[in-house]
Amino acid sequence: MPLRILLASDIFGRCAGLNRLVQDLAATATVQIQLVDPYQGKAQHFAAEQQAYAAYSAQCGHDMYAGLVAQVLQAAPQPFDLVIGFSAGAGALWRALVQVPAGKAKQAVLFYPGQIHRHLAVAPQVPTQIIFGDSEPHFAVADICAQLQQQPAVSAVTTPFAHGFMNPASQAFNEAAYRQYLAVLTRLNN
């Protein structure tokens, strides 16, 4: 039986970088990947992060995205073995995991959820690994990691990489970091 993965994109939505990740995950194990993104599945081709953020803000926004991710989790006929989110998608998953019945997801990996500082009272019931970049503009990463570590199901770490290091469309993309964390995700799939 394939591993079921829910992948929540960042503000770039379905783009070449996300397609690469899907292909790389599928190359390592038998997986069934369901994508959720702020643009209802429509492929995006943003020239810059500012353009992507403007489109995300106009077409979706944080609250709507969290609701959309919660709907996908709620409607899932079987639990997801792994849910993965990036930036806005990670923040949406963080909020959605407490809105749905226990058992809809077995574990979560959230990459650089920039809005998490606004939702620290959220306490997911599934094992949740949070991977931050080295800094965030709205909070001190080390302080947030320390607060998140107080929750029994949460581990939070910082990396020496910048926010966006997993997405080739981001100015912060880092190929070595991508490969390192792809290996982490792959180990979770096996």
GROMACS .gro file of C-alpha atoms in nm:
model
  190
    1MET     CA    1   0.000   0.000   0.000
    2PRO     CA    2   0.147   0.339  -0.094
    3LEU     CA    3   0.233   0.592   0.171
    4ARG     CA    4  -0.019   0.875   0.170
    5ILE     CA    5   0.135   1.223   0.175
    6LEU     CA    6  -0.037   1.560   0.188
    7LEU     CA    7   0.185   1.838   0.063
    8ALA     CA    8   0.084   2.202   0.130
    9SER     CA    9   0.272   2.444  -0.094
   10ASP     CA   10   0.417   2.782  -0.012
   11ILE     CA   11   0.301   3.105  -0.180
   12PHE     CA   12   0.442   2.989  -0.514
   13GLY     CA   13   0.174   2.717  -0.537
   14ARG     CA   14   0.207   2.454  -0.807
   15CYS     CA   15   0.526   2.546  -0.981
   16ALA     CA   16   0.833   2.374  -1.121
   17GLY     CA   17   0.996   2.356  -0.777
   18LEU     CA   18   0.698   2.180  -0.624
   19ASN     CA   19   0.683   1.943  -0.922
   20ARG     CA   20   1.048   1.858  -0.863
   21LEU     CA   21   0.982   1.776  -0.498
   22VAL     CA   22   0.687   1.555  -0.588
   23GLN     CA   23   0.901   1.368  -0.843
   24ASP     CA   24   1.188   1.332  -0.596
   25LEU     CA   25   0.960   1.196  -0.324
   26ALA     CA   26   0.795   0.955  -0.568
   27ALA     CA   27   1.137   0.829  -0.679
   28THR     CA   28   1.225   0.713  -0.329
   29ALA     CA   29   0.917   0.515  -0.226
   30THR     CA   30   0.574   0.411  -0.339
   31VAL     CA   31   0.373   0.717  -0.245
   32GLN     CA   32   0.037   0.873  -0.315
   33ILE     CA   33   0.079   1.250  -0.294
   34GLN     CA   34  -0.210   1.491  -0.266
   35LEU     CA   35  -0.125   1.856  -0.322
   36VAL     CA   36  -0.302   2.153  -0.172
   37ASP     CA   37  -0.212   2.507  -0.270
   38PRO     CA   38  -0.353   2.859  -0.246
   39TYR     CA   39  -0.456   2.870  -0.614
   40GLN     CA   40  -0.689   2.566  -0.638
   41GLY     CA   41  -0.443   2.360  -0.838
   42LYS     CA   42  -0.374   2.613  -1.112
   43ALA     CA   43  -0.006   2.614  -1.217
   44GLN     CA   44   0.181   2.930  -1.125
   45HIS     CA   45   0.483   3.098  -1.285
   46PHE     CA   46   0.586   3.391  -1.068
   47ALA     CA   47   0.890   3.594  -1.167
   48ALA     CA   48   0.969   3.699  -0.809
   49GLU     CA   49   0.867   3.637  -0.449
   50GLN     CA   50   0.701   3.979  -0.427
   51GLN     CA   51   0.473   3.885  -0.716
   52ALA     CA   52   0.392   3.549  -0.552
   53TYR     CA   53   0.314   3.714  -0.218
   54ALA     CA   54   0.088   3.973  -0.380
   55ALA     CA   55  -0.105   3.698  -0.561
   56TYR     CA   56  -0.126   3.487  -0.244
   57SER     CA   57  -0.257   3.782  -0.041
   58ALA     CA   58  -0.512   3.878  -0.306
   59GLN     CA   59  -0.638   3.530  -0.392
   60CYS     CA   60  -0.616   3.341  -0.065
   61GLY     CA   61  -0.444   3.469   0.249
   62HIS     CA   62  -0.350   3.289   0.569
   63ASP     CA   63  -0.696   3.230   0.716
   64MET     CA   64  -0.846   3.099   0.393
   65TYR     CA   65  -0.547   2.874   0.331
   66ALA     CA   66  -0.568   2.724   0.681
   67GLY     CA   67  -0.938   2.655   0.619
   68LEU     CA   68  -0.866   2.497   0.282
   69VAL     CA   69  -0.600   2.267   0.430
   70ALA     CA   70  -0.838   2.172   0.714
   71GLN     CA   71  -1.106   2.082   0.456
   72VAL     CA   72  -0.864   1.858   0.268
   73LEU     CA   73  -0.762   1.682   0.590
   74GLN     CA   74  -1.124   1.648   0.701
   75ALA     CA   75  -1.236   1.501   0.369
   76ALA     CA   76  -0.955   1.246   0.349
   77PRO     CA   77  -1.105   0.895   0.334
   78GLN     CA   78  -0.789   0.752   0.493
   79PRO     CA   79  -0.533   0.914   0.720
   80PHE     CA   80  -0.224   1.068   0.569
   81ASP     CA   81   0.099   0.897   0.675
   82LEU     CA   82   0.282   1.227   0.644
   83VAL     CA   83   0.177   1.588   0.597
   84ILE     CA   84   0.440   1.833   0.474
   85GLY     CA   85   0.408   2.209   0.452
   86PHE     CA   86   0.628   2.493   0.335
   87SER     CA   87   0.609   2.851   0.461
   88ALA     CA   88   0.244   2.958   0.419
   89GLY     CA   89   0.149   2.592   0.371
   90ALA     CA   90   0.333   2.499   0.691
   91GLY     CA   91   0.145   2.769   0.882
   92ALA     CA   92  -0.183   2.650   0.732
   93LEU     CA   93  -0.109   2.291   0.833
   94TRP     CA   94  -0.010   2.398   1.185
   95ARG     CA   95  -0.350   2.560   1.230
   96ALA     CA   96  -0.544   2.289   1.044
   97LEU     CA   97  -0.405   1.997   1.244
   98VAL     CA   98  -0.605   2.105   1.549
   99GLN     CA   99  -0.926   2.166   1.354
  100VAL     CA  100  -0.966   1.808   1.233
  101PRO     CA  101  -1.026   1.484   1.422
  102ALA     CA  102  -0.726   1.299   1.557
  103GLY     CA  103  -0.605   1.030   1.324
  104LYS     CA  104  -0.634   1.226   0.997
  105ALA     CA  105  -0.254   1.261   0.991
  106LYS     CA  106   0.011   1.041   1.148
  107GLN     CA  107   0.300   1.291   1.146
  108ALA     CA  108   0.384   1.637   1.018
  109VAL     CA  109   0.696   1.813   0.891
  110LEU     CA  110   0.666   2.189   0.863
  111PHE     CA  111   0.934   2.393   0.691
  112TYR     CA  112   0.979   2.758   0.798
  113PRO     CA  113   0.620   2.845   0.901
  114GLY     CA  114   0.660   3.222   0.915
  115GLN     CA  115   0.319   3.289   1.072
  116ILE     CA  116   0.351   3.034   1.353
  117HIS     CA  117   0.437   3.305   1.606
  118ARG     CA  118   0.074   3.419   1.584
  119HIS     CA  119  -0.058   3.074   1.674
  120LEU     CA  120   0.158   2.944   1.957
  121ALA     CA  121  -0.145   2.827   2.156
  122VAL     CA  122  -0.210   2.562   1.890
  123ALA     CA  123  -0.113   2.216   2.012
  124PRO     CA  124  -0.116   1.948   1.743
  125GLN     CA  125  -0.180   1.593   1.860
  126VAL     CA  126   0.040   1.434   1.594
  127PRO     CA  127   0.420   1.424   1.609
  128THR     CA  128   0.523   1.748   1.442
  129GLN     CA  129   0.872   1.840   1.332
  130ILE     CA  130   0.929   2.208   1.257
  131ILE     CA  131   1.234   2.311   1.057
  132PHE     CA  132   1.313   2.680   1.055
  133GLY     CA  133   1.562   2.875   0.853
  134ASP     CA  134   1.823   3.077   1.035
  135SER     CA  135   1.600   3.382   1.078
  136GLU     CA  136   1.249   3.518   1.034
  137PRO     CA  137   1.158   3.885   0.996
  138HIS     CA  138   0.878   3.882   1.256
  139PHE     CA  139   1.028   3.682   1.544
  140ALA     CA  140   1.343   3.542   1.698
  141VAL     CA  141   1.363   3.183   1.574
  142ALA     CA  142   1.548   3.055   1.883
  143ASP     CA  143   1.278   3.197   2.114
  144ILE     CA  144   0.995   3.042   1.913
  145CYS     CA  145   1.177   2.707   1.897
  146ALA     CA  146   1.213   2.709   2.276
  147GLN     CA  147   0.840   2.780   2.318
  148LEU     CA  148   0.738   2.514   2.067
  149GLN     CA  149   0.964   2.254   2.229
  150GLN     CA  150   0.744   2.280   2.541
  151GLN     CA  151   0.467   2.098   2.356
  152PRO     CA  152   0.488   1.721   2.392
  153ALA     CA  153   0.436   1.630   2.024
  154VAL     CA  154   0.653   1.907   1.876
  155SER     CA  155   1.021   1.927   1.791
  156ALA     CA  156   1.159   2.249   1.646
  157VAL     CA  157   1.504   2.308   1.501
  158THR     CA  158   1.687   2.583   1.322
  159THR     CA  159   1.907   2.540   1.019
  160PRO     CA  160   2.183   2.763   0.883
  161PHE     CA  161   1.973   2.816   0.569
  162ALA     CA  162   1.735   3.098   0.478
  163HIS     CA  163   1.355   3.086   0.469
  164GLY     CA  164   1.265   2.924   0.136
  165PHE     CA  165   1.569   2.697   0.108
  166MET     CA  166   1.359   2.402  -0.019
  167ASN     CA  167   1.201   2.586  -0.315
  168PRO     CA  168   1.403   2.643  -0.635
  169ALA     CA  169   1.173   2.939  -0.712
  170SER     CA  170   1.288   3.116  -0.395
  171GLN     CA  171   1.590   3.345  -0.388
  172ALA     CA  172   1.695   3.152  -0.075
  173PHE     CA  173   1.699   2.810  -0.246
  174ASN     CA  174   1.996   2.597  -0.144
  175GLU     CA  175   2.058   2.278  -0.343
  176ALA     CA  176   2.262   2.109  -0.068
  177ALA     CA  177   1.994   2.187   0.193
  178TYR     CA  178   1.724   2.062  -0.043
  179ARG     CA  179   1.902   1.730  -0.083
  180GLN     CA  180   1.969   1.704   0.292
  181TYR     CA  181   1.603   1.756   0.385
  182LEU     CA  182   1.476   1.546   0.096
  183ALA     CA  183   1.676   1.264   0.260
  184VAL     CA  184   1.503   1.342   0.593
  185LEU     CA  185   1.161   1.322   0.426
  186THR     CA  186   1.262   1.004   0.247
  187ARG     CA  187   1.358   0.837   0.576
  188LEU     CA  188   1.015   0.926   0.715
  189ASN     CA  189   0.855   0.759   0.412
  190ASN     CA  190   1.033   0.427   0.462
   0.00000   0.00000   0.00000
